[in-house]
Amino acid sequence: MGKILEQLQAVVRGDEKIAPIAKTLGFRLTHIEPGAATIEIDVDERFWNPMGTLHGGILVDIADAAMGLAYAAALNDDETFTTVELKINYLRPFKEGHLKAVAKTVHHGRTIGLVDCEILDDRGKVIARCSSTCLTLRGEQTKGRGF
C-alpha cells in the first residue's frame, strides 16, 4: 500500500484532515481504495444559484475531489498527478439534501488515466455524471506537489 492511500484511509477514519477546500464546502471523504473514492456533502440554501437550486460548481467540486482522490489512491510513492481535462453532464436539478460523488478509475496507464464519477441523491437518482483525464507526474514534475 502506498503512502497516499495510507494517508487517505486515515482521513476516512478521522485521524487526518482532508484538503482545506473540504472544510470550506463541508464535504467528507467516506470511502477510499485504489481507483475508487466517495465524497459526501449535505446541501442547503447556502449552495443555491439565483434559480434556487444547487449551483453546478458545487457538483464539479465534489466530483473533481472524488475523481482526484480515486486516482491518487492508486499512485506509487514517487508519483503525483494533475487533472488535464474534466467534463460534467448535469442530468437533473437538485435543491437540498444529501449527495454522494462516487468515482471509479476506468483506465490507469503509465501516463494517462481516465476516471468517471456519478453524483447520486439519497434515492439513488443520478444528478450528474462527470469524467476526468489525469496525467501522472514523476521525477522533477513532482517537486512541490503531492500529499
Coordinates of C-alpha atoms in Angstrom, one line a residue:
M1 CA 0.0 0.0 0.0
G2 CA 1.3 3.4 -0.9
K3 CA 1.7 6.4 1.4
I4 CA -1.0 8.4 -0.4
L5 CA -3.6 5.6 0.1
E6 CA -2.5 5.2 3.8
Q7 CA -3.0 9.0 4.4
L8 CA -6.4 9.0 2.7
Q9 CA -7.5 6.0 4.7
A10 CA -6.5 8.0 7.8
V11 CA -8.8 10.8 6.6
V12 CA -11.7 8.4 6.3
R13 CA -11.0 7.2 9.9
G14 CA -10.9 10.8 11.1
D15 CA -7.2 10.6 12.0
E16 CA -6.1 13.1 9.3
K17 CA -7.5 16.2 7.8
I18 CA -8.5 16.4 4.1
A19 CA -7.7 19.4 1.9
P20 CA -8.9 22.9 3.1
I21 CA -11.5 23.0 0.3
A22 CA -13.3 20.2 2.0
K23 CA -13.6 22.3 5.2
T24 CA -14.7 25.3 3.2
L25 CA -17.5 23.4 1.4
G26 CA -18.2 20.9 4.1
F27 CA -17.7 17.7 2.2
R28 CA -16.3 14.5 3.5
L29 CA -14.3 11.6 2.1
T30 CA -16.2 8.5 3.2
H31 CA -14.6 5.7 1.2
I32 CA -11.2 5.2 -0.4
E33 CA -9.4 2.4 -2.1
P34 CA -7.0 2.2 -5.1
G35 CA -9.0 3.6 -8.0
A36 CA -12.2 4.4 -6.1
A37 CA -13.4 7.1 -3.8
T38 CA -16.7 8.5 -2.4
I39 CA -17.2 12.1 -1.3
E40 CA -20.4 13.1 0.6
I41 CA -22.0 16.5 1.2
D42 CA -25.1 17.9 2.7
V43 CA -26.7 20.6 0.5
D44 CA -28.7 23.5 1.7
E45 CA -29.6 27.0 0.6
R46 CA -26.0 28.3 1.1
F47 CA -25.1 26.5 -2.2
W48 CA -28.1 27.7 -4.3
N49 CA -27.7 29.6 -7.5
P50 CA -30.0 32.5 -8.5
M51 CA -32.6 30.0 -9.7
G52 CA -32.9 28.5 -6.2
T53 CA -31.2 25.1 -7.0
L54 CA -27.8 23.7 -6.3
H55 CA -25.1 25.7 -8.1
G56 CA -23.3 23.4 -10.7
G57 CA -19.9 24.4 -9.4
I58 CA -20.5 22.5 -6.2
L59 CA -21.2 19.4 -8.2
V60 CA -18.0 19.9 -10.1
D61 CA -16.1 20.4 -6.9
I62 CA -17.3 17.2 -5.2
A63 CA -16.8 15.2 -8.5
D64 CA -13.3 16.6 -9.0
A65 CA -12.4 15.8 -5.4
A66 CA -13.7 12.2 -5.6
M67 CA -12.1 11.5 -9.0
G68 CA -8.8 13.0 -8.0
L69 CA -8.6 11.0 -4.7
A70 CA -9.6 7.8 -6.5
Y71 CA -6.7 8.3 -9.0
A72 CA -4.3 9.4 -6.3
A73 CA -5.0 6.4 -4.1
A74 CA -3.5 4.1 -6.8
L75 CA -0.3 6.1 -7.3
N76 CA 3.2 4.9 -6.3
D77 CA 5.0 6.8 -3.6
D78 CA 7.2 8.6 -6.2
E79 CA 4.2 9.8 -8.3
T80 CA 1.7 12.6 -8.2
F81 CA -0.8 13.8 -10.8
T82 CA -2.7 16.7 -12.3
T83 CA -6.1 16.9 -14.0
V84 CA -5.8 17.8 -17.6
E85 CA -9.5 17.7 -18.6
L86 CA -12.8 17.5 -16.8
K87 CA -16.3 17.2 -18.2
I88 CA -19.7 17.2 -16.4
N89 CA -23.2 16.5 -17.6
Y90 CA -26.0 17.9 -15.3
L91 CA -28.9 15.5 -15.5
R92 CA -31.5 16.8 -13.1
P93 CA -31.8 19.8 -10.7
F94 CA -31.1 19.4 -7.0
K95 CA -32.1 21.7 -4.2
E96 CA -31.3 20.3 -0.8
G97 CA -30.4 17.0 0.9
H98 CA -27.5 14.6 0.9
L99 CA -25.3 13.8 -2.2
K100 CA -22.6 11.2 -2.9
A101 CA -20.0 11.6 -5.6
V102 CA -18.8 8.0 -6.4
A103 CA -15.7 7.9 -8.5
K104 CA -14.1 4.9 -10.2
T105 CA -10.9 4.7 -12.3
V106 CA -11.7 3.4 -15.7
H107 CA -8.1 3.4 -17.0
H108 CA -4.8 3.9 -15.2
G109 CA -2.0 3.8 -17.7
R110 CA 1.7 4.7 -17.2
T111 CA 1.0 8.4 -18.1
I112 CA -2.7 9.0 -18.7
G113 CA -5.7 7.9 -16.6
L114 CA -9.5 8.2 -17.0
V115 CA -11.8 8.5 -14.0
D116 CA -15.7 8.5 -14.1
C117 CA -18.0 9.8 -11.3
E118 CA -21.7 9.7 -10.7
I119 CA -23.3 12.1 -8.2
L120 CA -26.3 10.4 -6.5
D121 CA -29.1 11.7 -4.3
D122 CA -30.4 9.7 -1.3
R123 CA -32.9 7.9 -3.6
G124 CA -30.0 6.7 -5.9
K125 CA -31.0 9.1 -8.7
V126 CA -28.1 10.3 -10.8
I127 CA -27.9 14.1 -10.5
A128 CA -24.8 14.4 -12.7
R129 CA -22.1 12.4 -14.4
C130 CA -18.5 13.5 -14.8
S131 CA -15.3 12.3 -16.3
S132 CA -11.7 13.4 -15.8
T133 CA -8.4 12.8 -17.6
C134 CA -5.4 12.7 -15.3
L135 CA -1.7 13.0 -16.1
T136 CA 0.7 11.0 -13.8
L137 CA 3.8 13.0 -12.9
R138 CA 7.2 11.6 -11.9
G139 CA 10.6 12.8 -11.0
E140 CA 11.2 16.6 -11.2
Q141 CA 7.5 17.1 -12.1
T142 CA 6.5 16.1 -8.6
K143 CA 8.5 18.9 -6.9
G144 CA 6.2 20.9 -4.6
R145 CA 3.2 18.7 -5.3
G146 CA 1.6 15.8 -3.6
F147 CA 0.2 14.8 -0.2

